[in-house]
mmCIF file with all atom_site columns, C-alpha atoms in Angstrom:
data_model
loop_
_atom_site.group_PDB
_atom_site.id
_atom_site.type_symbol
_atom_site.label_atom_id
_atom_site.label_alt_id
_atom_site.label_comp_id
_atom_site.label_asym_id
_atom_site.label_entity_id
_atom_site.label_seq_id
_atom_site.pdbx_PDB_ins_code
_atom_site.Cartn_x
_atom_site.Cartn_y
_atom_site.Cartn_z
_atom_site.occupancy
_atom_site.B_iso_or_equiv
_atom_site.pdbx_formal_charge
_atom_site.auth_seq_id
_atom_site.auth_comp_id
_atom_site.auth_asym_id
_atom_site.auth_atom_id
_atom_site.pdbx_PDB_model_num
ATOM 1   C CA . ASN A 1 1   ? 38.336 67.766 2.030  1.00 43.00 ? 1   ASN A CA 1
ATOM 2   C CA . ALA A 1 2   ? 40.422 70.360 3.849  1.00 45.00 ? 2   ALA A CA 1
ATOM 3   C CA . GLN A 1 3   ? 42.270 67.502 5.505  1.00 49.00 ? 3   GLN A CA 1
ATOM 4   C CA . THR A 1 4   ? 43.263 65.790 2.267  1.00 50.00 ? 4   THR A CA 1
ATOM 5   C CA . THR A 1 5   ? 44.722 68.968 0.726  1.00 53.00 ? 5   THR A CA 1
ATOM 6   C CA . ALA A 1 6   ? 47.131 69.588 3.614  1.00 56.00 ? 6   ALA A CA 1
ATOM 7   C CA . ALA A 1 7   ? 50.829 68.880 3.079  1.00 73.00 ? 7   ALA A CA 1
ATOM 8   C CA . GLN A 1 8   ? 51.657 65.388 4.281  1.00 90.00 ? 8   GLN A CA 1
ATOM 9   C CA . VAL A 1 9   ? 53.793 65.190 7.422  1.00 95.00 ? 9   VAL A CA 1
ATOM 10  C CA . LYS A 1 10  ? 55.760 61.959 7.825  1.00 94.00 ? 10  LYS A CA 1
ATOM 11  C CA . VAL A 1 11  ? 55.931 59.876 10.987 1.00 95.00 ? 11  VAL A CA 1
ATOM 12  C CA . ARG A 1 12  ? 57.763 56.629 11.723 1.00 96.00 ? 12  ARG A CA 1
ATOM 13  C CA . ILE A 1 13  ? 55.832 54.067 13.701 1.00 97.00 ? 13  ILE A CA 1
ATOM 14  C CA . LEU A 1 14  ? 57.584 51.045 15.182 1.00 97.00 ? 14  LEU A CA 1
ATOM 15  C CA . VAL A 1 15  ? 55.126 48.129 15.136 1.00 97.00 ? 15  VAL A CA 1
ATOM 16  C CA . TYR A 1 16  ? 55.655 45.330 17.663 1.00 96.00 ? 16  TYR A CA 1
ATOM 17  C CA . ASP A 1 17  ? 53.300 42.485 16.732 1.00 96.00 ? 17  ASP A CA 1
ATOM 18  C CA . TYR A 1 18  ? 53.078 40.516 19.969 1.00 96.00 ? 18  TYR A CA 1
ATOM 19  C CA . ALA A 1 19  ? 49.617 39.328 18.900 1.00 96.00 ? 19  ALA A CA 1
ATOM 20  C CA . GLY A 1 20  ? 51.148 37.380 16.012 1.00 94.00 ? 20  GLY A CA 1
ATOM 21  C CA . LEU A 1 21  ? 48.981 38.981 13.330 1.00 93.00 ? 21  LEU A CA 1
ATOM 22  C CA . ALA A 1 22  ? 51.837 38.972 10.772 1.00 79.00 ? 22  ALA A CA 1
ATOM 23  C CA . GLY A 1 23  ? 51.129 38.900 7.082  1.00 84.00 ? 23  GLY A CA 1
ATOM 24  C CA . ARG A 1 24  ? 47.784 39.808 5.579  1.00 86.00 ? 24  ARG A CA 1
ATOM 25  C CA . PRO A 1 25  ? 45.761 40.636 8.755  1.00 88.00 ? 25  PRO A CA 1
ATOM 26  C CA . LEU A 1 26  ? 48.443 43.022 9.968  1.00 95.00 ? 26  LEU A CA 1
ATOM 27  C CA . THR A 1 27  ? 49.056 44.570 6.549  1.00 95.00 ? 27  THR A CA 1
ATOM 28  C CA . GLN A 1 28  ? 45.333 45.135 5.967  1.00 95.00 ? 28  GLN A CA 1
ATOM 29  C CA . SER A 1 29  ? 44.849 46.756 9.378  1.00 96.00 ? 29  SER A CA 1
ATOM 30  C CA . LEU A 1 30  ? 47.846 49.048 8.886  1.00 97.00 ? 30  LEU A CA 1
ATOM 31  C CA . ASP A 1 31  ? 46.532 49.939 5.410  1.00 96.00 ? 31  ASP A CA 1
ATOM 32  C CA . GLU A 1 32  ? 43.191 50.962 6.927  1.00 95.00 ? 32  GLU A CA 1
ATOM 33  C CA . ALA A 1 33  ? 44.958 52.997 9.615  1.00 96.00 ? 33  ALA A CA 1
ATOM 34  C CA . ALA A 1 34  ? 47.128 54.663 6.955  1.00 97.00 ? 34  ALA A CA 1
ATOM 35  C CA . LYS A 1 35  ? 44.032 55.751 4.995  1.00 95.00 ? 35  LYS A CA 1
ATOM 36  C CA . VAL A 1 36  ? 42.708 57.630 8.029  1.00 95.00 ? 36  VAL A CA 1
ATOM 37  C CA . LEU A 1 37  ? 46.084 59.169 8.804  1.00 97.00 ? 37  LEU A CA 1
ATOM 38  C CA . ARG A 1 38  ? 46.569 60.293 5.193  1.00 96.00 ? 38  ARG A CA 1
ATOM 39  C CA . LYS A 1 39  ? 43.185 62.026 5.248  1.00 95.00 ? 39  LYS A CA 1
ATOM 40  C CA . ALA A 1 40  ? 44.562 63.959 8.222  1.00 96.00 ? 40  ALA A CA 1
ATOM 41  C CA . GLY A 1 41  ? 47.689 64.913 6.280  1.00 96.00 ? 41  GLY A CA 1
ATOM 42  C CA . ILE A 1 42  ? 49.957 62.376 7.961  1.00 97.00 ? 42  ILE A CA 1
ATOM 43  C CA . GLU A 1 43  ? 52.015 59.837 6.027  1.00 97.00 ? 43  GLU A CA 1
ATOM 44  C CA . PRO A 1 44  ? 52.926 56.861 8.233  1.00 97.00 ? 44  PRO A CA 1
ATOM 45  C CA . GLU A 1 45  ? 56.089 54.839 7.748  1.00 96.00 ? 45  GLU A CA 1
ATOM 46  C CA . TRP A 1 46  ? 55.273 51.500 9.352  1.00 97.00 ? 46  TRP A CA 1
ATOM 47  C CA . CYS A 1 47  ? 58.378 49.740 10.658 1.00 96.00 ? 47  CYS A CA 1
ATOM 48  C CA . VAL A 1 48  ? 57.303 46.108 10.999 1.00 95.00 ? 48  VAL A CA 1
ATOM 49  C CA . GLY A 1 49  ? 59.662 43.270 11.844 1.00 92.00 ? 49  GLY A CA 1
ATOM 50  C CA . ILE A 1 50  ? 63.079 43.241 13.443 1.00 92.00 ? 50  ILE A CA 1
ATOM 51  C CA . ALA A 1 51  ? 65.072 44.411 10.404 1.00 94.00 ? 51  ALA A CA 1
ATOM 52  C CA . ALA A 1 52  ? 62.665 47.273 9.620  1.00 94.00 ? 52  ALA A CA 1
ATOM 53  C CA . ILE A 1 53  ? 62.540 48.360 13.257 1.00 94.00 ? 53  ILE A CA 1
ATOM 54  C CA . ASP A 1 54  ? 66.346 48.365 13.466 1.00 94.00 ? 54  ASP A CA 1
ATOM 55  C CA . GLU A 1 55  ? 66.517 50.461 10.293 1.00 94.00 ? 55  GLU A CA 1
ATOM 56  C CA . CYS A 1 56  ? 63.925 52.923 11.606 1.00 93.00 ? 56  CYS A CA 1
ATOM 57  C CA . LEU A 1 57  ? 65.710 53.212 14.959 1.00 94.00 ? 57  LEU A CA 1
ATOM 58  C CA . ALA A 1 58  ? 68.947 54.016 13.126 1.00 94.00 ? 58  ALA A CA 1
ATOM 59  C CA . ALA A 1 59  ? 67.122 56.673 11.073 1.00 92.00 ? 59  ALA A CA 1
ATOM 60  C CA . GLU A 1 60  ? 65.654 58.054 14.304 1.00 90.00 ? 60  GLU A CA 1
ATOM 61  C CA . ARG A 1 61  ? 69.138 58.417 15.816 1.00 92.00 ? 61  ARG A CA 1
ATOM 62  C CA . ARG A 1 62  ? 70.434 60.151 12.668 1.00 93.00 ? 62  ARG A CA 1
ATOM 63  C CA . SER A 1 63  ? 67.501 62.559 12.348 1.00 90.00 ? 63  SER A CA 1
ATOM 64  C CA . GLY A 1 64  ? 66.824 63.116 16.024 1.00 87.00 ? 64  GLY A CA 1
ATOM 65  C CA . LYS A 1 65  ? 63.114 62.855 15.237 1.00 86.00 ? 65  LYS A CA 1
ATOM 66  C CA . PRO A 1 66  ? 61.519 60.297 17.567 1.00 86.00 ? 66  PRO A CA 1
ATOM 67  C CA . ALA A 1 67  ? 59.351 57.477 16.302 1.00 92.00 ? 67  ALA A CA 1
ATOM 68  C CA . LEU A 1 68  ? 56.068 56.398 17.808 1.00 96.00 ? 68  LEU A CA 1
ATOM 69  C CA . GLN A 1 69  ? 55.709 52.863 19.104 1.00 97.00 ? 69  GLN A CA 1
ATOM 70  C CA . LEU A 1 70  ? 52.672 50.644 18.494 1.00 98.00 ? 70  LEU A CA 1
ATOM 71  C CA . ASN A 1 71  ? 52.368 47.492 20.607 1.00 97.00 ? 71  ASN A CA 1
ATOM 72  C CA . LEU A 1 72  ? 49.798 44.951 19.408 1.00 97.00 ? 72  LEU A CA 1
ATOM 73  C CA . LEU A 1 73  ? 49.226 42.816 22.488 1.00 97.00 ? 73  LEU A CA 1
ATOM 74  C CA . ASN A 1 74  ? 48.398 39.116 22.627 1.00 96.00 ? 74  ASN A CA 1
ATOM 75  C CA . GLU A 1 75  ? 45.859 37.660 25.043 1.00 94.00 ? 75  GLU A CA 1
ATOM 76  C CA . ARG A 1 76  ? 48.294 37.153 27.939 1.00 95.00 ? 76  ARG A CA 1
ATOM 77  C CA . MET A 1 77  ? 49.802 40.626 27.625 1.00 95.00 ? 77  MET A CA 1
ATOM 78  C CA . ALA A 1 78  ? 46.378 42.234 27.209 1.00 94.00 ? 78  ALA A CA 1
ATOM 79  C CA . ALA A 1 79  ? 45.085 40.487 30.352 1.00 93.00 ? 79  ALA A CA 1
ATOM 80  C CA . ARG A 1 80  ? 48.067 41.813 32.302 1.00 92.00 ? 80  ARG A CA 1
ATOM 81  C CA . THR A 1 81  ? 47.721 45.326 30.868 1.00 90.00 ? 81  THR A CA 1
ATOM 82  C CA . PHE A 1 82  ? 43.945 45.759 30.730 1.00 89.00 ? 82  PHE A CA 1
ATOM 83  C CA . GLY A 1 83  ? 42.654 43.169 33.213 1.00 85.00 ? 83  GLY A CA 1
ATOM 84  C CA . GLU A 1 84  ? 39.004 42.336 32.670 1.00 81.00 ? 84  GLU A CA 1
ATOM 85  C CA . SER A 1 85  ? 38.167 45.755 31.262 1.00 80.00 ? 85  SER A CA 1
ATOM 86  C CA . ARG A 1 86  ? 36.541 46.288 27.894 1.00 82.00 ? 86  ARG A CA 1
ATOM 87  C CA . ILE A 1 87  ? 39.201 48.805 26.856 1.00 90.00 ? 87  ILE A CA 1
ATOM 88  C CA . PHE A 1 88  ? 40.562 48.534 23.318 1.00 94.00 ? 88  PHE A CA 1
ATOM 89  C CA . GLY A 1 89  ? 43.810 50.390 23.942 1.00 95.00 ? 89  GLY A CA 1
ATOM 90  C CA . ILE A 1 90  ? 45.831 52.943 25.836 1.00 94.00 ? 90  ILE A CA 1
ATOM 91  C CA . ALA A 1 91  ? 48.541 55.444 24.982 1.00 95.00 ? 91  ALA A CA 1
ATOM 92  C CA . LEU A 1 92  ? 51.384 56.448 27.286 1.00 92.00 ? 92  LEU A CA 1
ATOM 93  C CA . ARG A 1 93  ? 54.070 58.964 26.285 1.00 86.00 ? 93  ARG A CA 1
ATOM 94  C CA . GLN A 1 94  ? 55.240 57.664 22.876 1.00 88.00 ? 94  GLN A CA 1
ATOM 95  C CA . ASP A 1 95  ? 53.838 54.129 23.208 1.00 96.00 ? 95  ASP A CA 1
ATOM 96  C CA . ALA A 1 96  ? 50.413 52.931 22.117 1.00 97.00 ? 96  ALA A CA 1
ATOM 97  C CA . TYR A 1 97  ? 49.050 49.584 23.313 1.00 97.00 ? 97  TYR A CA 1
ATOM 98  C CA . VAL A 1 98  ? 46.212 47.797 21.518 1.00 97.00 ? 98  VAL A CA 1
ATOM 99  C CA . ASN A 1 99  ? 44.154 44.993 23.033 1.00 96.00 ? 99  ASN A CA 1
ATOM 100 C CA . VAL A 1 100 ? 44.039 42.804 19.900 1.00 96.00 ? 100 VAL A CA 1
ATOM 101 C CA . PRO A 1 101 ? 41.944 39.979 21.483 1.00 94.00 ? 101 PRO A CA 1
ATOM 102 C CA . ARG A 1 102 ? 39.260 42.524 22.465 1.00 93.00 ? 102 ARG A CA 1
ATOM 103 C CA . VAL A 1 103 ? 39.212 43.896 18.898 1.00 93.00 ? 103 VAL A CA 1
ATOM 104 C CA . GLN A 1 104 ? 38.979 40.377 17.464 1.00 93.00 ? 104 GLN A CA 1
ATOM 105 C CA . ASN A 1 105 ? 36.125 39.463 19.823 1.00 91.00 ? 105 ASN A CA 1
ATOM 106 C CA . LEU A 1 106 ? 34.062 42.481 18.774 1.00 89.00 ? 106 LEU A CA 1
ATOM 107 C CA . ALA A 1 107 ? 34.795 41.834 15.094 1.00 90.00 ? 107 ALA A CA 1
ATOM 108 C CA . GLN A 1 108 ? 33.578 38.243 15.510 1.00 90.00 ? 108 GLN A CA 1
ATOM 109 C CA . GLU A 1 109 ? 30.215 39.580 16.651 1.00 87.00 ? 109 GLU A CA 1
ATOM 110 C CA . GLY A 1 110 ? 29.745 40.585 13.027 1.00 76.00 ? 110 GLY A CA 1
ATOM 111 C CA . TRP A 1 111 ? 29.454 44.363 13.332 1.00 74.00 ? 111 TRP A CA 1
ATOM 112 C CA . ILE A 1 112 ? 32.610 45.251 11.496 1.00 86.00 ? 112 ILE A CA 1
ATOM 113 C CA . GLU A 1 113 ? 35.530 43.648 9.692  1.00 90.00 ? 113 GLU A CA 1
ATOM 114 C CA . GLU A 1 114 ? 38.527 43.028 11.925 1.00 92.00 ? 114 GLU A CA 1
ATOM 115 C CA . LYS A 1 115 ? 40.897 44.986 9.664  1.00 93.00 ? 115 LYS A CA 1
ATOM 116 C CA . MET A 1 116 ? 38.637 48.060 9.830  1.00 93.00 ? 116 MET A CA 1
ATOM 117 C CA . LEU A 1 117 ? 38.156 47.918 13.594 1.00 93.00 ? 117 LEU A CA 1
ATOM 118 C CA . LEU A 1 118 ? 41.811 47.229 14.334 1.00 95.00 ? 118 LEU A CA 1
ATOM 119 C CA . GLY A 1 119 ? 42.828 50.035 11.964 1.00 95.00 ? 119 GLY A CA 1
ATOM 120 C CA . CYS A 1 120 ? 40.522 52.458 13.799 1.00 94.00 ? 120 CYS A CA 1
ATOM 121 C CA . VAL A 1 121 ? 41.763 51.434 17.243 1.00 95.00 ? 121 VAL A CA 1
ATOM 122 C CA . ILE A 1 122 ? 45.371 51.816 16.077 1.00 97.00 ? 122 ILE A CA 1
ATOM 123 C CA . VAL A 1 123 ? 44.659 55.301 14.719 1.00 97.00 ? 123 VAL A CA 1
ATOM 124 C CA . HIS A 1 124 ? 42.726 56.313 17.835 1.00 96.00 ? 124 HIS A CA 1
ATOM 125 C CA . GLU A 1 125 ? 45.642 55.362 20.101 1.00 97.00 ? 125 GLU A CA 1
ATOM 126 C CA . LEU A 1 126 ? 48.186 57.024 17.809 1.00 97.00 ? 126 LEU A CA 1
ATOM 127 C CA . GLY A 1 127 ? 45.899 60.069 17.973 1.00 97.00 ? 127 GLY A CA 1
ATOM 128 C CA . HIS A 1 128 ? 46.310 60.090 21.748 1.00 96.00 ? 128 HIS A CA 1
ATOM 129 C CA . LEU A 1 129 ? 50.092 60.043 21.350 1.00 96.00 ? 129 LEU A CA 1
ATOM 130 C CA . LEU A 1 130 ? 49.856 63.170 19.199 1.00 95.00 ? 130 LEU A CA 1
ATOM 131 C CA . LEU A 1 131 ? 46.885 64.966 20.790 1.00 96.00 ? 131 LEU A CA 1
ATOM 132 C CA . GLY A 1 132 ? 47.274 64.013 24.433 1.00 89.00 ? 132 GLY A CA 1
ATOM 133 C CA . PRO A 1 133 ? 45.432 61.802 26.907 1.00 86.00 ? 133 PRO A CA 1
ATOM 134 C CA . ASN A 1 134 ? 42.327 63.986 27.170 1.00 88.00 ? 134 ASN A CA 1
ATOM 135 C CA . ALA A 1 135 ? 41.689 64.178 23.436 1.00 93.00 ? 135 ALA A CA 1
ATOM 136 C CA . HIS A 1 136 ? 38.379 62.327 23.269 1.00 93.00 ? 136 HIS A CA 1
ATOM 137 C CA . ALA A 1 137 ? 35.871 64.096 21.017 1.00 92.00 ? 137 ALA A CA 1
ATOM 138 C CA . ARG A 1 138 ? 32.462 63.227 19.664 1.00 89.00 ? 138 ARG A CA 1
ATOM 139 C CA . GLY A 1 139 ? 32.046 62.941 15.939 1.00 86.00 ? 139 GLY A CA 1
ATOM 140 C CA . SER A 1 140 ? 35.621 61.928 15.161 1.00 93.00 ? 140 SER A CA 1
ATOM 141 C CA . ILE A 1 141 ? 37.848 58.886 15.427 1.00 94.00 ? 141 ILE A CA 1
ATOM 142 C CA . MET A 1 142 ? 38.786 60.268 18.842 1.00 96.00 ? 142 MET A CA 1
ATOM 143 C CA . THR A 1 143 ? 35.373 59.390 20.284 1.00 93.00 ? 143 THR A CA 1
ATOM 144 C CA . ALA A 1 144 ? 35.637 57.753 23.702 1.00 90.00 ? 144 ALA A CA 1
ATOM 145 C CA . ASN A 1 145 ? 33.133 54.978 22.948 1.00 86.00 ? 145 ASN A CA 1
ATOM 146 C CA . LEU A 1 146 ? 32.524 52.977 19.806 1.00 81.00 ? 146 LEU A CA 1
ATOM 147 C CA . GLY A 1 147 ? 28.774 52.797 19.431 1.00 82.00 ? 147 GLY A CA 1
ATOM 148 C CA . ASP A 1 148 ? 26.719 51.570 16.475 1.00 84.00 ? 148 ASP A CA 1
ATOM 149 C CA . ARG A 1 149 ? 27.097 54.884 14.650 1.00 87.00 ? 149 ARG A CA 1
ATOM 150 C CA . GLU A 1 150 ? 30.889 54.923 15.004 1.00 86.00 ? 150 GLU A CA 1
ATOM 151 C CA . LEU A 1 151 ? 31.209 51.261 14.016 1.00 84.00 ? 151 LEU A CA 1
ATOM 152 C CA . ALA A 1 152 ? 29.163 51.910 10.875 1.00 88.00 ? 152 ALA A CA 1
ATOM 153 C CA . ALA A 1 153 ? 31.306 54.948 10.026 1.00 88.00 ? 153 ALA A CA 1
ATOM 154 C CA . ALA A 1 154 ? 34.462 52.888 10.579 1.00 86.00 ? 154 ALA A CA 1
ATOM 155 C CA . GLN A 1 155 ? 33.166 50.118 8.313  1.00 85.00 ? 155 GLN A CA 1
ATOM 156 C CA . TYR A 1 156 ? 32.489 52.619 5.522  1.00 86.00 ? 156 TYR A CA 1
ATOM 157 C CA . GLY A 1 157 ? 35.785 54.456 6.030  1.00 84.00 ? 157 GLY A CA 1
ATOM 158 C CA . THR A 1 158 ? 34.190 57.715 7.141  1.00 89.00 ? 158 THR A CA 1
ATOM 159 C CA . LEU A 1 159 ? 35.377 57.728 10.764 1.00 90.00 ? 159 LEU A CA 1
ATOM 160 C CA . ARG A 1 160 ? 38.271 60.184 10.778 1.00 93.00 ? 160 ARG A CA 1
ATOM 161 C CA . PHE A 1 161 ? 39.954 63.027 12.633 1.00 96.00 ? 161 PHE A CA 1
ATOM 162 C CA . SER A 1 162 ? 38.290 66.433 12.747 1.00 95.00 ? 162 SER A CA 1
ATOM 163 C CA . PRO A 1 163 ? 40.064 69.186 10.763 1.00 96.00 ? 163 PRO A CA 1
ATOM 164 C CA . ASN A 1 164 ? 41.220 70.754 14.048 1.00 96.00 ? 164 ASN A CA 1
ATOM 165 C CA . GLU A 1 165 ? 42.626 67.448 15.338 1.00 96.00 ? 165 GLU A CA 1
ATOM 166 C CA . ALA A 1 166 ? 44.403 66.848 12.025 1.00 96.00 ? 166 ALA A CA 1
ATOM 167 C CA . GLN A 1 167 ? 45.981 70.300 12.113 1.00 96.00 ? 167 GLN A CA 1
ATOM 168 C CA . ARG A 1 168 ? 47.144 69.902 15.708 1.00 95.00 ? 168 ARG A CA 1
ATOM 169 C CA . MET A 1 169 ? 48.728 66.516 14.951 1.00 96.00 ? 169 MET A CA 1
ATOM 170 C CA . ARG A 1 170 ? 50.537 67.825 11.853 1.00 95.00 ? 170 ARG A CA 1
ATOM 171 C CA . GLU A 1 171 ? 51.843 70.793 13.868 1.00 94.00 ? 171 GLU A CA 1
ATOM 172 C CA . ARG A 1 172 ? 53.103 68.515 16.629 1.00 92.00 ? 172 ARG A CA 1
ATOM 173 C CA . LEU A 1 173 ? 54.847 66.229 14.137 1.00 93.00 ? 173 LEU A CA 1
ATOM 174 C CA . SER A 1 174 ? 56.394 69.191 12.320 1.00 89.00 ? 174 SER A CA 1
ATOM 175 C CA . ARG A 1 175 ? 58.096 70.453 15.490 1.00 82.00 ? 175 ARG A CA 1
#
């Protein structure tokens, strides 16, 4: 509850859909990610598609406030980036990379809807961009491993940032 009463801090996120999710799958996943971010007091502005990205980049130049970049990787790109690992994503500087084929494979096992899992992985990696590389924490969306408990919480929309994580992210975005 403390998270939802905090003043919303806005952040632009450039979304590069190399996985070809476009349309409903992408929109649903970003909607799920936005729900988690809003509970943390962060209002995302998703910049999807060439025109929207160009507009957001122009706004970034005018404001001087940098945007985050989300790269949704296809199978070939994911294989090059992640190799044979079972990693869902990584975050480097201001760029987050999500292994979409890995997310889709786990979702096909029937544990969780793809939109929920992809939304959680997106938020987790964006969390690393705002909290740092060593930000893994039990009991929040920043957990290092998605076990049965975390997958169930993600499916029911209860996997979120801790109040401390939310505060730290809002502070970083406000600077």
